[in-house]
Amino acid sequence: SQKIEQNSEALNIQEGKTATLTCNYTNYSPAYLQWYRQDPGRGPVFLLLIRENEKEKRKERLKVTFDTTLKQSLFHITASQPADSATYLCALAGRRALTFGSGTRLQVQP
Amino acid sequence: DTAVSQTPKYLVTQMGNDKSIKCEQNLGHDTMYWYKQDSKKFLKIMFSYNNKELIINETVPNRFSPKSPDKAHLNLHINSLELGDSAVYFCASSQDGVAGELFFGEGSRLTVL
């Protein structure tokens, strides 16, 4: 069956460091992969979309990689700030809807 | 102006009751969704409508019935509420389906006692 795995344990890092979050998937061949940010009590907010033929995508301090051979996406936040603390969700495009991972909570310590 | 708005934000009710959650989007998108987020934070697709037509119904009990009076609205009606229905329900919309970003509402937290 199709499965999306994100590290369920929280990631704690110091301000200014690079945060790296992992999304692994099995039994999928997604044409698109997306990353969202979710703050407590709020809806997810779109961050980046990467296509299967793209290796890397950047937006300001954010970088996403997509390795369809390893079936893995990495999400990087450089020069992290306490305001980056949130849960980050990866989502894979199925035929008709996005399927989400359970998310990884990032805590950036000042 | 809120792009995707849901009401109510909180809903506390007894088992066996019937309740509705409303959703409206002012983005002009063709596709709307209902997702359920349980206590473990998994976001699971429930329904999807494209231009008022149901295109996804993911193994959701018949007690859940979506209604789309027009492409800007997608409401969720739940009959005979059960304890396991307690969750946060998110409405979302998109223009390009899975090829584009989803815009989510703020969520409706349903608590069944």
CSV table of C-alpha atoms in Angstrom, one decimal:
chain,number,residue,atom,x,y,z
A,1,SER,CA,0.0,0.0,0.0
A,2,GLN,CA,1.0,3.6,-0.5
A,3,LYS,CA,2.9,5.1,2.4
A,4,ILE,CA,4.4,8.5,3.2
A,5,GLU,CA,6.8,8.8,6.1
A,6,GLN,CA,8.0,11.9,7.9
A,7,ASN,CA,10.0,11.9,11.1
A,8,SER,CA,7.3,11.9,13.8
A,9,GLU,CA,9.8,13.2,16.4
A,10,ALA,CA,10.3,16.9,16.7
A,11,LEU,CA,13.4,18.4,15.3
A,12,ASN,CA,15.1,20.9,17.6
A,13,ILE,CA,17.8,23.2,16.2
A,14,GLN,CA,19.5,26.4,17.2
A,15,GLU,CA,18.7,29.7,15.5
A,16,GLY,CA,20.9,30.3,12.5
A,17,LYS,CA,21.4,26.7,11.7
A,18,THR,CA,20.0,24.8,8.7
A,19,ALA,CA,17.0,22.6,9.3
A,20,THR,CA,16.6,19.5,7.1
A,21,LEU,CA,13.3,17.6,7.1
A,22,THR,CA,12.8,14.3,5.3
A,23,CYS,CA,9.9,12.8,3.4
A,24,ASN,CA,10.1,9.2,2.3
A,25,TYR,CA,7.4,7.4,0.3
A,26,THR,CA,6.7,3.9,-1.0
A,27,ASN,CA,4.5,2.6,-3.7
A,28,TYR,CA,4.0,6.0,-5.3
A,29,SER,CA,5.1,7.6,-8.5
A,30,PRO,CA,4.0,11.2,-7.9
A,31,ALA,CA,4.3,13.7,-10.6
A,32,TYR,CA,4.3,16.5,-8.0
A,33,LEU,CA,5.4,16.8,-4.4
A,34,GLN,CA,4.4,19.7,-2.2
A,35,TRP,CA,5.5,21.1,1.2
A,36,TYR,CA,3.2,22.9,3.6
A,37,ARG,CA,3.6,24.6,6.9
A,38,GLN,CA,1.0,24.2,9.7
A,39,ASP,CA,0.9,26.3,12.8
A,40,PRO,CA,-1.1,25.2,15.9
A,41,GLY,CA,-4.8,25.8,15.4
A,42,ARG,CA,-4.4,26.9,11.8
A,43,GLY,CA,-4.8,25.4,8.4
A,44,PRO,CA,-1.8,24.2,6.3
A,45,VAL,CA,-0.2,26.9,4.2
A,46,PHE,CA,1.5,26.0,0.9
A,47,LEU,CA,5.3,26.6,0.6
A,48,LEU,CA,6.8,24.9,-2.4
A,49,LEU,CA,5.9,22.5,-5.3
A,50,ILE,CA,8.4,20.4,-7.1
A,51,ARG,CA,7.8,18.3,-10.2
A,52,GLU,CA,9.2,14.8,-10.8
A,53,ASN,CA,11.6,16.1,-13.5
A,54,GLU,CA,13.0,18.8,-11.2
A,55,LYS,CA,15.8,17.9,-8.8
A,56,GLU,CA,15.7,21.0,-6.7
A,57,LYS,CA,13.6,24.1,-6.1
A,58,ARG,CA,14.4,27.2,-4.1
A,59,LYS,CA,12.4,30.0,-2.6
A,60,GLU,CA,14.1,32.5,-0.4
A,61,ARG,CA,15.5,30.5,2.6
A,62,LEU,CA,13.7,27.3,1.5
A,63,LYS,CA,15.1,24.6,-0.6
A,64,VAL,CA,13.4,21.3,-1.7
A,65,THR,CA,15.0,18.3,-3.4
A,66,PHE,CA,13.1,15.5,-5.0
A,67,ASP,CA,14.9,12.2,-5.7
A,68,THR,CA,12.5,9.8,-7.5
A,69,THR,CA,15.0,7.0,-7.4
A,70,LEU,CA,15.4,7.1,-3.6
A,71,LYS,CA,11.7,8.1,-3.3
A,72,GLN,CA,12.6,10.9,-1.0
A,73,SER,CA,12.3,14.6,-0.7
A,74,LEU,CA,14.4,16.8,1.6
A,75,PHE,CA,13.2,20.2,2.8
A,76,HIS,CA,15.8,22.7,4.0
A,77,ILE,CA,15.4,25.9,5.8
A,78,THR,CA,18.6,27.9,5.9
A,79,ALA,CA,19.5,30.5,8.6
A,80,SER,CA,16.5,29.3,10.6
A,81,GLN,CA,14.6,31.6,12.9
A,82,PRO,CA,12.3,31.0,15.9
A,83,ALA,CA,9.5,32.1,13.6
A,84,ASP,CA,10.1,29.1,11.5
A,85,SER,CA,8.9,26.8,14.4
A,86,ALA,CA,5.9,24.9,13.0
A,87,THR,CA,4.9,21.5,11.7
A,88,TYR,CA,5.9,20.9,8.1
A,89,LEU,CA,3.9,18.5,5.9
A,90,CYS,CA,4.9,16.9,2.7
A,91,ALA,CA,2.1,16.0,0.2
A,92,LEU,CA,2.2,13.7,-2.8
A,93,ALA,CA,0.0,14.1,-5.8
A,94,GLY,CA,-2.1,11.1,-6.5
A,95,ARG,CA,-4.4,10.8,-9.5
A,96,ARG,CA,-7.1,13.1,-8.0
A,97,ALA,CA,-5.9,14.4,-4.7
A,98,LEU,CA,-3.0,15.2,-2.5
A,99,THR,CA,-2.0,12.7,0.1
A,100,PHE,CA,-0.3,14.1,3.2
A,101,GLY,CA,2.4,12.8,5.5
A,102,SER,CA,1.8,13.2,9.3
A,103,GLY,CA,4.3,16.1,9.4
A,104,THR,CA,7.5,16.9,11.4
A,105,ARG,CA,7.4,19.5,14.1
A,106,LEU,CA,10.3,21.9,13.9
A,107,GLN,CA,11.4,23.9,17.0
A,108,VAL,CA,14.0,26.6,16.5
A,109,GLN,CA,15.6,27.7,19.7
A,110,PRO,CA,16.8,31.3,20.0
B,1,ASP,CA,-10.9,39.0,2.6
B,2,THR,CA,-10.5,35.4,3.8
B,3,ALA,CA,-9.8,33.1,0.8
B,4,VAL,CA,-11.3,29.9,2.2
B,5,SER,CA,-13.6,30.4,5.2
B,6,GLN,CA,-15.3,27.7,7.3
B,7,THR,CA,-18.0,27.9,9.9
B,8,PRO,CA,-18.2,27.1,12.7
B,9,LYS,CA,-14.6,27.1,14.0
B,10,TYR,CA,-15.6,25.0,17.1
B,11,LEU,CA,-18.4,22.6,17.4
B,12,VAL,CA,-19.2,20.6,20.6
B,13,THR,CA,-22.1,18.2,20.4
B,14,GLN,CA,-23.6,15.0,21.8
B,15,MET,CA,-23.4,11.6,20.2
B,16,GLY,CA,-26.2,10.9,17.9
B,17,ASN,CA,-26.8,14.5,16.9
B,18,ASP,CA,-26.6,15.9,13.3
B,19,LYS,CA,-24.4,18.8,12.5
B,20,SER,CA,-23.1,20.8,9.4
B,21,ILE,CA,-20.0,22.6,8.6
B,22,LYS,CA,-20.0,25.3,5.9
B,23,CYS,CA,-17.2,26.3,3.6
B,24,GLU,CA,-16.9,29.1,1.1
B,25,GLN,CA,-14.0,30.1,-1.2
B,26,ASN,CA,-13.7,33.4,-3.0
B,27,LEU,CA,-10.8,32.5,-5.2
B,28,GLY,CA,-12.8,31.4,-8.2
B,29,HIS,CA,-11.3,27.8,-8.0
B,30,ASP,CA,-13.0,24.9,-9.6
B,31,THR,CA,-12.1,22.2,-7.1
B,32,MET,CA,-12.9,22.0,-3.4
B,33,TYR,CA,-12.0,19.4,-0.8
B,34,TRP,CA,-12.8,18.2,2.7
B,35,TYR,CA,-9.9,16.8,4.7
B,36,LYS,CA,-10.1,15.3,8.2
B,37,GLN,CA,-7.2,15.7,10.6
B,38,ASP,CA,-7.2,13.3,13.5
B,39,SER,CA,-5.4,13.5,16.9
B,40,LYS,CA,-2.2,12.1,15.3
B,41,LYS,CA,-2.2,15.0,12.8
B,42,PHE,CA,-2.8,12.8,9.7
B,43,LEU,CA,-4.7,14.8,7.1
B,44,LYS,CA,-6.9,12.4,5.2
B,45,ILE,CA,-8.9,13.3,2.1
B,46,MET,CA,-12.6,12.7,2.5
B,47,PHE,CA,-14.3,14.3,-0.5
B,48,SER,CA,-13.5,16.3,-3.6
B,49,TYR,CA,-15.8,18.3,-5.8
B,50,ASN,CA,-15.0,19.8,-9.2
B,51,ASN,CA,-17.4,22.4,-10.4
B,52,LYS,CA,-20.2,21.0,-8.2
B,53,GLU,CA,-19.6,17.4,-9.2
B,54,LEU,CA,-18.3,14.8,-6.8
B,55,ILE,CA,-15.1,13.3,-8.0
B,56,ILE,CA,-13.6,11.7,-4.8
B,57,ASN,CA,-15.4,9.9,-2.0
B,58,GLU,CA,-12.8,8.1,0.0
B,59,THR,CA,-14.2,5.3,2.1
B,60,VAL,CA,-16.2,7.7,4.2
B,61,PRO,CA,-19.2,6.4,6.2
B,62,ASN,CA,-22.6,7.3,4.6
B,63,ARG,CA,-23.3,9.4,7.6
B,64,PHE,CA,-21.1,12.1,6.0
B,65,SER,CA,-22.7,13.9,3.1
B,66,PRO,CA,-21.1,16.7,1.2
B,67,LYS,CA,-23.2,19.2,-0.7
B,68,SER,CA,-22.1,21.7,-3.2
B,69,PRO,CA,-24.8,24.3,-4.1
B,70,ASP,CA,-22.3,26.1,-6.4
B,71,LYS,CA,-18.6,25.9,-7.1
B,72,ALA,CA,-17.8,28.4,-4.4
B,73,HIS,CA,-19.4,26.4,-1.6
B,74,LEU,CA,-18.9,22.9,-0.2
B,75,ASN,CA,-20.7,22.0,2.9
B,76,LEU,CA,-20.4,18.9,5.0
B,77,HIS,CA,-23.3,17.4,6.8
B,78,ILE,CA,-22.8,14.6,9.4
B,79,ASN,CA,-25.6,12.5,10.7
B,80,SER,CA,-25.7,10.4,13.9
B,81,LEU,CA,-22.4,11.7,15.2
B,82,GLU,CA,-20.0,9.2,16.9
B,83,LEU,CA,-17.2,9.7,19.3
B,84,GLY,CA,-14.7,8.8,16.5
B,85,ASP,CA,-15.9,11.7,14.4
B,86,SER,CA,-14.1,14.1,16.8
B,87,ALA,CA,-11.4,15.7,14.7
B,88,VAL,CA,-10.5,18.9,12.9
B,89,TYR,CA,-12.1,19.2,9.5
B,90,PHE,CA,-10.4,21.3,6.9
B,91,CYS,CA,-11.9,22.7,3.7
B,92,ALA,CA,-9.6,23.5,0.8
B,93,SER,CA,-9.7,24.6,-2.7
B,94,SER,CA,-7.4,24.6,-5.7
B,95,GLN,CA,-7.4,25.7,-9.3
B,96,ASP,CA,-5.2,23.1,-10.8
B,97,GLY,CA,-6.1,20.0,-8.9
B,98,VAL,CA,-3.1,18.0,-7.7
B,99,ALA,CA,-0.8,20.1,-10.0
B,100,GLY,CA,-1.3,23.2,-7.9
B,101,GLU,CA,-1.3,24.5,-4.4
B,102,LEU,CA,-4.2,23.9,-2.0
B,103,PHE,CA,-5.7,26.8,-0.1
B,104,PHE,CA,-7.0,25.7,3.3
B,105,GLY,CA,-9.5,27.1,5.6
B,106,GLU,CA,-8.7,27.5,9.3
B,107,GLY,CA,-10.4,24.3,10.2
B,108,SER,CA,-13.5,23.3,12.2
B,109,ARG,CA,-12.8,21.5,15.4
B,110,LEU,CA,-15.6,19.0,16.1
B,111,THR,CA,-15.8,17.4,19.6
B,112,VAL,CA,-18.4,14.7,20.1
B,113,LEU,CA,-19.2,13.9,23.7
